[in-house]
Amino acid sequence: MSNAAVTSASAPATNADQSILARLGAAFVGRLVIIIPYVWLLFFFLIPFIIVFKISLSQTAIAMPPYTPVLDFKDGISGFFAGFGALSFDNYAWLTQDALYFNAYVTSVIIAAISTVLTLIVGYPIAYGMARAPATIRPTLLMLVILPFWTSFLIRVYAWIGILKPEGLLNQLLLATGIISQPLIILNTYTAIFIGIVYSYLPFMVLPLYSSLEKMDYSLIEAAKDLGCPPTSAFWKITFPLSLPGVIAGCLLVFIPAVGEFVIPDLLGGSQTLMIGKTLWNEFFANRDWPVSSAVAVILLLLLTVPIMFFQQAQARAQEQDK
Amino acid sequence: MIRKALWLSATSVFLTLFTVGGHAEDRVVNVFNWSDYIDSSIIDDFTKKTGIKVVYDTFDSNEILETKLLAGGSGYDVVVPSGNFLARQIQAGVFQKLDKSKLPNLSNMWDVISERTSKYDPGNEYSTNYMWGTVGIGYNIKKVQAALGTDKIDSWDTFFNPETLAKLKDCGVYVLDSPADMIPAALKYLGLDPNSKSADDIAKAEEVMIKIRPSIRKFHSSEYINALANGDICLAVGFSGDVFQARNRAQEAKQGVEIGYAVPKEGAQIWFDQMAIPADAPHVAEAHEFINYMMTPEVIAKSSNYVLYANGNKASQQFVDKAILDDPAIYPDAATLEKLYTVQPYDPKTQRLITRSWTKIVTGQ
């Protein structure tokens, strides 16, 4: 839409002045709409990323801040360009020398992937139920999904300690009802991490699913039923494919933050959990090695964004072909 | 915990800026101290006496404090790092020298402690002691009695011996998530120099820790207070005063949980938390007033009575509760004091070695 506005505005001015002004105005608004997200990305993604990348090319020092400055404008422009010689990729080479970093990346991706699938399994029925509920109670249901956000994330994760610990609420309930005779050890295990992540990120899965399921035309299901399609295959042939954009959006919203998750494994997980968030914390706080921790962060970012960009491109191409 | 600490501090700095902007005439001091480490009435009294508003904020690990200080512009006026961290921070240029003319209460300090803290801060130019204590073994007396047949622990052997610790595995063992405290303890148990920087020695300490690793439920530097008090665990290697706080909470809860604390006879680490002023502190005069107030004998005694740590203030001892002053686990006698060792800061290379070793101990990788 904006492209059209831009071309027409730059076309030869055959109309009245007022119309040109109006078109210029429209072109400006059109551009603004695109510019705002880019400005946002510039300030909150690109600039911080460049700073982190710059630190990853320097060396540690006992100073404030604790690394040798590189590419500093302190010595003027020439000093800035001379600084290129001082850059070193040693910190990246270091990451390949110890299997620790690779293992931490892999563990994080596996934990995030399992959690995402679990969140999808739990979230889909919720979103489906909400979308099929009478229109009058949908806003209330939506509210209930968002409501937990009104309490601090940290307090909610702490509450799970009280539920899952050996003498906690869950074990007391199960023991009282006679389902188990020995308390279950859940806290400080991988199970507790999965429970924590599924619980904390559930709204991020439910909301995009709900919005794609709500838009669905249910007469399609009725038509399938009329033609003799059993409900389960109607679900897999119609409902699920139509909700796919919601599934993908929900999975990305859960998977990406879960890979870098630090608080949930720290509070609910056992000490043996080696995730990249903790490795980064160790480099940054325990070793005070800002350059290496920056290198870990840069690699993490690349590992996450590059596959997602390829995925999006593939999707866009598939959509083009459909047309 | 960490995220909470960051949020709290971010909020408080914001609030400070806001307050400063709002009432420029108000005097403020921004204090950053360890969690559960002061009787809050002391802060109110200070404000009443001087009219200086205290923005009090807490952390639970030296690493968090150090990172904020090294990043610069933390906005804090008084911070309380431990000695070994302080030494390196002084080297990095984080602190300003104390103006001793503004600290008349320095005359109350205890030479025994000042002498030891001068190992970290030569001449005590940059800092003065707030509290000091030991790293030892806190335990649930009844549960240990049931598992080991004795209600008294007095040696590192209970912890570092894999067979003994395995008997305590089921009732729960927590350990400080802090290589700078645990590796020296393992070295001491092995009869080696706790401050050894040799890779071989550190590998030996690592081996000892890996042998007992299966019996350790969690590595964490503050959760053990509640876990001990609630009876969730039966043994924790932790800071003396934290264990005493667990003991008191358990007594208040009246659930029959009794907590003991041992300074192992082989020797334990003695640490010092030092009050210091960052070089870029916005309220230097107020910071000196606050530090001087904290060195008033009655005030620091009140703090010791509350947090159950010994302080480095000789004149305060007449105001410290007799039960605390006479408790050798808090104010060790001369013979025990002799056996306590200090931990020196690590150079970056040794630090990396220790952190890597610790990751291997904790995660098995």
XYZ file of C-alpha atoms in Angstrom:
688
model
C 0.000 0.000 0.000
C 2.763 2.402 0.889
C 4.680 1.577 -2.246
C 1.670 2.554 -4.314
C 1.388 5.804 -2.388
C 5.060 6.566 -2.930
C 4.980 5.933 -6.691
C 1.861 7.949 -7.238
C 3.249 10.835 -5.204
C 6.406 10.968 -7.265
C 4.424 10.796 -10.509
C 4.240 14.012 -12.603
C 2.013 16.572 -10.912
C -0.980 16.804 -13.170
C -3.526 17.281 -10.404
C -4.303 20.323 -8.350
C -1.794 21.400 -5.677
C -4.105 20.354 -2.896
C -4.320 16.836 -4.224
C -0.524 16.621 -4.422
C -0.287 17.725 -0.827
C -2.818 15.117 0.167
C -0.898 12.466 -1.704
C 2.385 13.570 -0.160
C 0.698 13.387 3.218
C -0.536 9.886 2.510
C 2.935 8.877 1.330
C 4.414 10.290 4.515
C 1.946 8.410 6.709
C 2.580 5.276 4.645
C 6.301 5.581 5.200
C 5.905 6.415 8.856
C 4.004 3.211 9.396
C 6.991 1.281 8.064
C 9.610 3.490 9.667
C 8.357 3.170 13.252
C 9.061 -0.568 13.580
C 12.439 -0.065 11.915
C 13.371 2.737 14.298
C 12.293 0.507 17.149
C 14.459 -2.319 15.812
C 17.372 0.078 15.343
C 17.299 1.340 18.923
C 16.320 -1.797 20.780
C 17.955 -4.469 18.677
C 20.645 -3.287 16.284
C 22.448 -0.754 18.496
C 22.531 -3.027 21.586
C 23.671 -5.873 19.341
C 26.527 -3.786 17.922
C 27.623 -2.847 21.455
C 27.610 -6.496 22.541
C 29.431 -7.531 19.363
C 32.051 -4.855 19.941
C 32.674 -6.070 23.504
C 32.982 -9.649 22.206
C 36.017 -8.564 20.152
C 37.915 -7.035 23.075
C 39.923 -8.544 25.960
C 39.293 -8.635 29.707
C 41.047 -6.196 32.024
C 40.892 -5.283 35.701
C 39.240 -1.924 35.159
C 35.911 -0.169 34.867
C 34.339 -1.501 32.662
C 36.303 -4.761 32.859
C 37.523 -5.011 29.253
C 39.988 -3.221 26.991
C 38.224 -0.569 24.930
C 38.130 -1.238 21.186
C 36.839 0.969 18.386
C 36.684 3.957 20.678
C 36.169 7.477 19.345
C 38.372 8.797 22.157
C 41.370 9.062 19.811
C 39.355 10.616 17.010
C 38.416 9.088 13.673
C 41.927 7.852 12.883
C 42.116 6.150 16.269
C 38.798 4.495 15.477
C 40.117 2.999 12.241
C 43.461 2.073 13.800
C 41.372 0.128 16.334
C 40.393 -2.415 13.685
C 43.863 -3.895 14.004
C 43.263 -4.581 17.708
C 40.117 -6.592 17.098
C 40.399 -10.257 17.778
C 38.130 -13.227 17.295
C 39.998 -15.161 20.009
C 36.892 -15.212 22.165
C 34.966 -17.043 19.460
C 37.820 -19.494 18.993
C 37.746 -20.068 22.766
C 34.097 -21.185 22.575
C 35.064 -24.045 20.269
C 37.869 -25.252 22.533
C 35.639 -26.318 25.396
C 32.689 -28.658 24.781
C 30.895 -26.886 27.636
C 29.460 -24.158 25.419
C 28.282 -26.538 22.688
C 26.624 -28.810 25.274
C 24.937 -25.864 26.928
C 23.541 -24.671 23.589
C 22.271 -28.148 22.747
C 20.693 -28.701 26.189
C 18.962 -25.314 25.997
C 17.535 -26.014 22.547
C 16.318 -29.487 23.608
C 14.685 -28.191 26.810
C 13.073 -25.328 24.884
C 11.830 -27.678 22.131
C 10.275 -30.164 24.564
C 8.677 -27.331 26.545
C 7.278 -25.813 23.339
C 5.642 -29.086 22.294
C 4.188 -29.546 25.789
C 2.895 -25.966 25.802
C 1.256 -26.569 22.417
C -0.412 -29.770 23.669
C -1.733 -27.985 26.760
C -2.538 -24.708 25.000
C -4.374 -25.974 21.924
C -7.451 -27.387 23.728
C -7.659 -24.218 25.815
C -7.560 -21.974 22.742
C -10.001 -24.236 20.897
C -12.442 -24.207 23.806
C -12.210 -20.428 24.024
C -12.794 -19.970 20.293
C -15.856 -22.251 20.344
C -17.318 -20.731 23.519
C -20.367 -18.437 23.222
C -19.286 -14.970 22.055
C -20.625 -13.406 25.258
C -18.218 -15.200 27.592
C -15.149 -15.060 25.305
C -13.892 -11.717 26.716
C -14.080 -13.211 30.227
C -12.119 -16.291 29.145
C -9.547 -14.078 27.434
C -9.250 -12.064 30.632
C -8.647 -15.249 32.641
C -5.743 -16.181 30.364
C -4.143 -12.764 30.773
C -4.927 -12.403 34.484
C -1.794 -14.216 35.824
C 0.339 -11.466 34.263
C -0.964 -9.136 36.933
C 1.141 -10.973 39.496
C 4.912 -10.786 39.259
C 6.458 -13.536 37.157
C 8.978 -14.188 39.903
C 6.352 -14.677 42.596
C 4.465 -17.122 40.376
C 7.614 -19.177 39.830
C 8.313 -19.087 43.586
C 4.779 -20.336 44.204
C 5.655 -23.445 42.198
C 8.434 -24.202 44.704
C 5.735 -24.371 47.391
C 3.605 -26.648 45.228
C 6.307 -29.026 43.994
C 8.643 -29.422 46.974
C 8.743 -32.789 48.806
C 6.498 -31.489 51.626
C 4.589 -29.272 49.194
C 0.931 -28.955 48.321
C 1.005 -31.443 45.443
C 2.653 -34.192 47.483
C 0.358 -33.561 50.469
C -2.657 -33.888 48.187
C -1.417 -37.065 46.511
C -0.424 -38.621 49.844
C -3.746 -37.707 51.463
C -5.738 -39.252 48.628
C -3.597 -42.385 48.757
C -2.433 -42.145 45.132
C 1.209 -42.309 46.223
C 2.816 -43.608 49.407
C 6.193 -41.820 49.063
C 6.514 -38.101 48.270
C 7.485 -37.500 44.636
C 10.759 -35.666 44.068
C 9.784 -33.135 41.405
C 11.446 -29.920 42.544
C 15.015 -29.486 41.266
C 14.492 -31.881 38.336
C 13.937 -31.391 34.604
C 10.230 -32.128 35.148
C 9.991 -29.031 37.340
C 11.637 -26.926 34.611
C 9.134 -28.166 32.031
C 6.225 -27.459 34.385
C 7.590 -23.967 35.065
C 8.114 -23.105 31.402
C 4.758 -24.530 30.265
C 2.969 -22.630 33.022
C 4.804 -19.328 32.490
C 4.582 -19.244 28.693
C 1.096 -20.731 28.250
C -0.592 -17.364 27.490
C 1.947 -16.716 24.698
C 0.795 -19.963 23.086
C -2.934 -19.609 23.760
C -3.388 -16.050 22.493
C -2.090 -16.480 18.897
C -3.852 -19.872 18.667
C -7.081 -18.324 19.853
C -6.874 -15.465 17.372
C -6.385 -17.848 14.416
C -9.042 -20.327 15.610
C -11.554 -17.583 16.290
C -11.334 -16.336 12.691
C -12.016 -19.826 11.323
C -15.205 -20.433 9.383
C -16.947 -23.293 11.198
C -19.339 -23.917 8.315
C -16.370 -25.783 6.799
C -16.589 -28.316 9.626
C -20.328 -28.640 9.122
C -19.771 -29.221 5.420
C -17.205 -31.933 6.238
C -19.670 -33.545 8.629
C -22.399 -33.471 5.967
C -20.049 -35.217 3.568
C -19.434 -37.979 6.093
C -16.021 -36.954 7.468
C -15.504 -38.195 11.055
C -14.712 -35.408 13.601
C -11.067 -36.401 14.168
C -10.129 -36.355 10.528
C -12.143 -33.136 10.059
C -9.921 -31.644 12.790
C -6.677 -32.759 11.148
C -7.825 -31.881 7.612
C -9.489 -28.527 8.286
C -9.107 -27.012 11.761
C -5.432 -27.743 12.340
C -4.135 -26.600 8.921
C -6.190 -23.408 9.209
C -4.784 -22.702 12.665
C -1.203 -23.312 11.489
C -0.203 -19.614 11.460
C -1.307 -19.451 15.120
C 0.598 -22.652 15.935
C 3.784 -21.282 14.370
C 3.480 -17.877 16.014
C 2.746 -19.479 19.386
C 5.636 -21.928 19.113
C 8.116 -19.174 18.223
C 6.869 -16.984 21.082
C 7.486 -19.848 23.508
C 10.607 -21.399 22.010
C 12.737 -18.263 21.618
C 12.536 -16.959 25.195
C 12.672 -20.521 26.587
C 16.112 -21.133 25.005
C 17.615 -18.236 26.934
C 15.531 -18.836 30.081
C 17.488 -18.279 33.276
C 15.081 -17.734 36.173
C 12.953 -20.894 35.844
C 15.896 -23.354 35.665
C 17.626 -21.437 38.472
C 14.659 -21.628 40.844
C 12.927 -24.875 39.881
C 15.701 -26.847 38.175
C 18.420 -28.874 39.770
C 21.986 -27.694 39.900
C 22.917 -30.188 37.168
C 20.894 -28.267 34.576
C 23.374 -26.761 32.150
C 21.588 -24.162 30.079
C 23.110 -21.384 28.048
C 21.558 -18.722 30.311
C 23.503 -20.076 33.294
C 26.710 -20.426 31.245
C 26.366 -16.806 30.207
C 25.779 -15.809 33.833
C 28.945 -17.644 34.891
C 31.073 -15.962 32.242
C 29.646 -12.555 33.012
C 29.416 -12.621 36.814
C 31.789 -15.329 38.075
C 34.618 -14.978 35.546
C 33.951 -11.266 34.954
C 34.789 -12.070 31.352
C 32.500 -9.697 29.484
C 34.151 -10.370 26.099
C 33.593 -14.149 26.242
C 30.053 -13.776 27.599
C 29.314 -11.321 24.772
C 30.606 -13.870 22.272
C 28.287 -16.502 23.815
C 25.368 -14.077 23.471
C 26.184 -13.236 19.843
C 26.343 -16.924 18.905
C 23.070 -17.595 20.726
C 21.413 -14.786 18.795
C 22.713 -16.066 15.463
C 21.646 -19.630 16.279
C 18.130 -18.390 16.965
C 17.563 -15.717 14.328
C 19.196 -17.302 11.293
C 16.984 -20.446 11.223
C 13.907 -18.334 11.914
C 14.730 -15.986 9.033
C 15.185 -18.940 6.656
C 11.944 -20.414 7.915
C 10.071 -17.157 7.322
C 11.505 -16.823 3.835
C 10.467 -20.375 3.001
C 6.988 -19.613 4.293
C 6.718 -16.443 2.259
C 7.802 -18.358 -0.845
C 5.233 -21.095 -0.158
C 2.525 -18.455 0.155
C 3.565 -16.880 -3.149
C 3.288 -20.269 -4.822
C -0.160 -20.844 -3.364
C -1.318 -17.698 -5.055
C 16.439 -14.029 43.051
C 18.859 -12.390 40.727
C 16.212 -10.959 38.483
C 14.407 -9.743 41.572
C 17.548 -8.071 42.847
C 18.083 -6.380 39.499
C 14.529 -5.146 39.351
C 14.603 -3.893 42.893
C 17.799 -2.014 42.296
C 16.605 -0.625 38.989
C 13.464 0.608 40.697
C 15.309 2.111 43.589
C 17.785 3.937 41.373
C 14.868 5.265 39.377
C 13.127 6.318 42.570
C 16.301 7.997 43.748
C 16.675 9.992 40.562
C 13.036 10.892 40.848
C 13.340 11.983 44.460
C 16.489 13.956 43.774
C 14.771 15.700 40.909
C 11.680 16.382 43.002
C 13.183 17.793 46.176
C 16.709 18.950 45.540
C 17.056 20.109 49.150
C 16.483 16.606 50.616
C 19.619 14.764 51.607
C 19.792 11.150 50.426
C 22.165 8.219 50.762
C 21.836 5.135 48.532
C 22.940 2.006 50.359
C 23.489 -1.392 48.698
C 23.896 -4.178 51.244
C 23.407 -7.947 51.505
C 19.868 -9.273 51.973
C 18.678 -9.975 55.568
C 21.658 -8.050 56.908
C 20.386 -5.172 59.054
C 17.816 -4.326 61.710
C 15.635 -1.945 59.698
C 14.972 0.252 62.745
C 18.617 1.369 62.460
C 17.807 2.983 59.125
C 14.783 4.788 60.573
C 16.858 6.005 63.526
C 19.543 7.323 61.172
C 16.972 9.299 59.170
C 15.419 10.671 62.376
C 18.797 11.744 63.708
C 20.324 13.257 60.579
C 17.399 14.020 58.273
C 19.147 12.009 55.555
C 16.804 9.725 53.672
C 18.177 6.198 53.134
C 17.375 4.369 49.912
C 18.213 0.836 51.003
C 18.661 -1.872 48.443
C 19.924 -5.461 48.721
C 21.857 -8.108 46.790
C 22.613 -11.765 47.523
C 25.908 -12.345 45.755
C 29.234 -10.563 45.491
C 29.160 -11.185 41.746
C 26.013 -9.087 41.277
C 27.499 -6.217 43.268
C 30.825 -6.425 41.476
C 29.282 -6.374 38.017
C 27.232 -3.286 38.856
C 30.278 -1.521 40.264
C 32.476 -2.425 37.288
C 29.838 -1.221 34.840
C 30.043 2.177 36.580
C 27.349 4.736 37.355
C 25.606 2.414 39.803
C 24.293 5.423 41.744
C 25.137 3.824 45.087
C 26.877 5.733 47.878
C 27.655 2.898 50.301
C 28.250 -0.720 49.232
C 29.304 -3.766 51.262
C 31.509 -6.209 49.292
C 33.416 -9.064 50.919
C 37.158 -8.646 51.427
C 38.477 -10.747 48.540
C 36.148 -8.977 46.114
C 36.957 -5.594 47.610
C 40.676 -6.113 46.986
C 40.184 -6.600 43.260
C 37.659 -3.789 43.028
C 40.131 -1.380 44.625
C 42.622 -2.428 41.953
C 40.048 -1.724 39.221
C 39.559 1.795 40.608
C 35.997 1.278 41.773
C 36.299 3.017 45.157
C 37.377 6.348 46.602
C 39.516 6.670 49.719
C 37.587 7.272 52.921
C 37.950 10.735 54.414
C 38.989 9.596 57.890
C 38.524 13.094 59.343
C 34.798 12.589 58.811
C 34.817 9.210 60.555
C 35.589 9.883 64.248
C 34.014 6.539 65.188
C 36.937 4.742 63.516
C 38.518 4.820 66.978
C 35.942 2.190 68.059
C 37.221 -0.435 65.613
C 38.766 -3.706 66.757
C 42.466 -4.065 65.894
C 42.217 -7.876 65.618
C 39.800 -7.473 62.721
C 41.333 -4.352 61.159
C 44.657 -6.146 60.974
C 43.080 -8.965 58.976
C 41.053 -6.705 56.687
C 44.203 -4.741 55.852
C 45.298 -7.820 53.881
C 42.606 -6.891 51.383
C 42.689 -3.142 51.815
C 46.184 -2.058 52.937
C 45.874 0.493 55.734
C 42.074 0.199 55.540
C 42.183 3.246 53.283
C 39.052 2.425 51.319
C 36.851 0.477 53.690
C 35.789 -0.290 57.211
C 34.341 -3.505 58.589
C 30.591 -4.032 58.841
C 30.300 -7.687 59.861
C 32.449 -10.765 59.702
C 31.815 -14.455 60.030
C 32.781 -17.938 58.986
C 31.814 -20.530 56.390
C 30.831 -23.707 58.181
C 28.269 -26.482 58.438
C 24.651 -25.858 59.406
C 22.588 -28.927 60.241
C 19.258 -30.201 61.458
C 20.200 -31.779 64.802
C 17.421 -34.407 64.971
C 17.727 -35.531 61.355
C 21.524 -35.804 61.602
C 21.116 -37.781 64.831
C 18.761 -40.185 63.053
C 21.048 -40.599 60.023
C 24.499 -40.615 61.600
C 23.825 -41.578 65.224
C 25.440 -38.379 66.522
C 23.997 -34.940 67.080
C 27.328 -33.138 66.949
C 29.231 -32.293 63.781
C 32.702 -30.838 64.287
C 34.733 -31.788 61.219
C 34.790 -31.266 57.452
C 34.955 -35.057 57.300
C 31.165 -35.271 57.768
C 30.752 -33.301 54.563
C 33.700 -34.278 52.381
C 33.621 -38.004 53.190
C 31.434 -39.551 50.441
C 30.221 -42.417 52.665
C 29.097 -40.167 55.510
C 27.434 -37.635 53.248
C 25.619 -40.409 51.345
C 23.747 -41.202 54.587
C 22.437 -37.629 54.587
C 21.523 -37.623 50.915
C 17.859 -38.509 51.389
C 17.151 -35.848 53.983
C 18.811 -33.201 51.806
C 22.162 -31.447 51.464
C 22.564 -27.872 50.166
C 25.880 -26.221 49.329
C 26.828 -22.598 48.639
C 26.898 -22.001 44.890
C 30.214 -20.254 45.284
C 33.516 -21.777 44.158
C 35.444 -19.025 45.975
C 34.079 -20.389 49.284
C 33.901 -24.123 48.543
C 37.167 -24.856 46.696
C 39.287 -23.397 49.550
C 37.287 -25.507 52.044
C 38.007 -28.644 50.000
C 41.699 -27.705 49.829
C 41.761 -27.204 53.602
C 40.152 -30.630 54.123
C 42.897 -32.143 51.951
C 45.528 -30.398 54.070
C 46.537 -28.142 51.173
C 46.854 -24.365 51.076
C 43.287 -22.986 50.784
C 44.626 -20.183 48.591
C 46.515 -22.469 46.237
C 46.512 -21.329 42.619
C 48.067 -24.530 41.320
C 46.010 -26.363 38.706
C 46.952 -29.699 40.302
C 45.628 -28.672 43.705
C 42.421 -27.314 42.216
C 41.992 -30.596 40.321
C 42.347 -32.475 43.630
C 39.682 -30.284 45.236
C 37.468 -30.880 42.206
C 37.906 -34.638 42.601
C 36.831 -34.488 46.262
C 33.762 -32.459 45.352
C 32.799 -34.760 42.453
C 32.903 -37.772 44.791
C 30.321 -36.200 47.106
C 28.319 -34.601 44.272
C 25.702 -37.412 44.099
C 24.662 -36.636 47.684
C 24.167 -32.890 47.109
C 20.643 -31.817 46.281
C 21.261 -28.194 45.387
C 23.925 -25.518 45.027
C 22.477 -22.170 46.068
C 23.769 -19.255 48.125
C 20.651 -18.145 50.007
C 17.843 -20.720 49.730
C 19.351 -22.850 52.483
C 18.179 -20.406 55.181
C 14.535 -21.259 54.533
C 15.233 -24.874 53.659
C 17.018 -25.444 57.001
C 14.395 -23.510 58.970
C 11.515 -25.453 57.396
C 13.226 -28.789 57.989
C 13.367 -29.469 54.218
C 17.068 -30.357 54.389
C 19.390 -31.746 57.050
C 22.758 -30.181 56.156
C 24.020 -27.054 54.435
C 27.456 -25.567 53.984
C 26.795 -21.877 54.478
C 27.586 -18.568 56.145
C 27.473 -18.592 59.961
C 24.882 -15.834 60.459
C 22.578 -17.268 57.792
C 22.521 -20.572 59.674
C 21.756 -18.733 62.934
C 18.910 -16.895 61.205
C 17.582 -20.292 60.101
C 17.900 -21.475 63.709
C 15.893 -18.503 64.986
C 13.207 -18.823 62.316
C 12.874 -22.509 63.186
C 12.470 -21.631 66.883
C 9.799 -19.048 66.050
C 7.931 -21.532 63.847
C 7.797 -24.036 66.769
C 7.723 -27.050 64.420
C 10.354 -28.863 66.440
C 13.194 -28.094 64.015
C 16.535 -27.538 65.790
C 19.521 -26.174 63.895
C 23.185 -26.482 64.853
C 26.271 -24.797 63.396
C 29.830 -26.098 63.321
C 33.104 -24.331 62.625
C 35.041 -27.421 61.463
C 38.067 -28.198 63.615
C 40.388 -28.454 60.572
C 39.818 -24.728 60.068
C 37.232 -22.674 58.253
C 37.168 -19.550 56.176
C 36.779 -16.219 57.911
C 35.328 -13.493 55.717
C 34.785 -9.777 56.141
C 32.078 -7.602 54.647
C 33.440 -4.086 54.238
C 31.610 -0.781 53.864
C 33.069 1.310 51.043
C 32.173 4.310 48.885
C 32.201 3.994 45.057
C 34.404 6.512 43.234
C 31.391 7.884 41.370
C 29.065 8.035 44.414
C 26.663 10.983 44.060
C 26.358 11.700 47.826
C 29.838 11.398 49.326
C 29.210 13.496 52.451
C 26.047 11.564 53.319
C 27.895 8.278 52.703
C 30.518 9.251 55.298
C 27.805 10.209 57.773
C 26.096 6.847 57.239
C 29.308 4.849 57.659
C 30.235 6.834 60.759
C 26.768 6.216 62.213
C 27.123 2.481 61.558
C 30.355 2.519 63.598
C 28.540 3.884 66.677
C 28.934 1.115 69.287
C 25.223 0.943 70.244
C 24.112 0.936 66.598
C 26.378 -1.786 65.281
C 25.682 -3.862 68.416
C 21.973 -3.620 67.625
C 22.715 -4.851 64.120
C 24.796 -7.782 65.411
C 22.045 -8.701 67.863
C 19.648 -8.835 64.952
C 21.660 -10.496 62.172
C 23.712 -12.725 64.522
C 27.074 -11.931 62.951
C 30.108 -10.639 64.795
C 31.196 -7.086 63.963
C 34.612 -5.482 63.809
C 33.806 -2.849 66.409
C 35.558 -3.414 69.765
C 33.608 -0.717 71.635
C 30.293 -2.275 70.630
C 30.942 -5.514 72.500
C 29.522 -4.218 75.794
C 26.187 -3.682 73.990
C 26.108 -7.040 72.193
C 23.783 -9.631 73.789
C 25.766 -11.830 76.137
C 24.449 -15.000 74.491
C 25.881 -13.841 71.156
C 29.178 -12.545 72.516
C 29.775 -15.780 74.424
C 28.777 -18.038 71.525
C 32.084 -19.366 70.150
C 30.377 -20.052 66.818
C 29.761 -16.294 66.431
C 32.684 -14.752 68.358
C 35.243 -17.596 68.117
C 37.734 -17.974 70.976
C 41.407 -17.251 70.376
C 42.260 -20.898 69.616
C 39.576 -21.196 66.920
C 40.385 -17.770 65.524
C 43.934 -19.007 65.042
C 42.721 -21.797 62.737
C 40.507 -19.637 60.542
C 41.925 -18.805 57.120
C 41.231 -15.916 54.758
C 40.685 -16.273 51.024
C 42.642 -14.044 48.656
C 41.252 -12.787 45.329
C 41.948 -14.910 42.238
C 43.740 -13.601 39.176
C 41.673 -13.905 35.946
C 43.420 -17.120 34.876
C 42.880 -18.924 38.193
C 39.345 -17.545 38.335
C 38.570 -19.151 34.970
C 40.105 -22.420 36.143
C 38.010 -22.359 39.322
C 34.759 -21.430 37.557
C 35.287 -24.157 34.957
C 36.054 -26.655 37.682
C 32.924 -25.587 39.538
C 30.728 -25.988 36.445
C 32.089 -29.503 36.099
C 31.336 -30.275 39.746
C 27.846 -28.819 39.642
C 26.620 -29.982 36.232
C 28.892 -32.943 35.583
C 30.058 -31.375 32.281
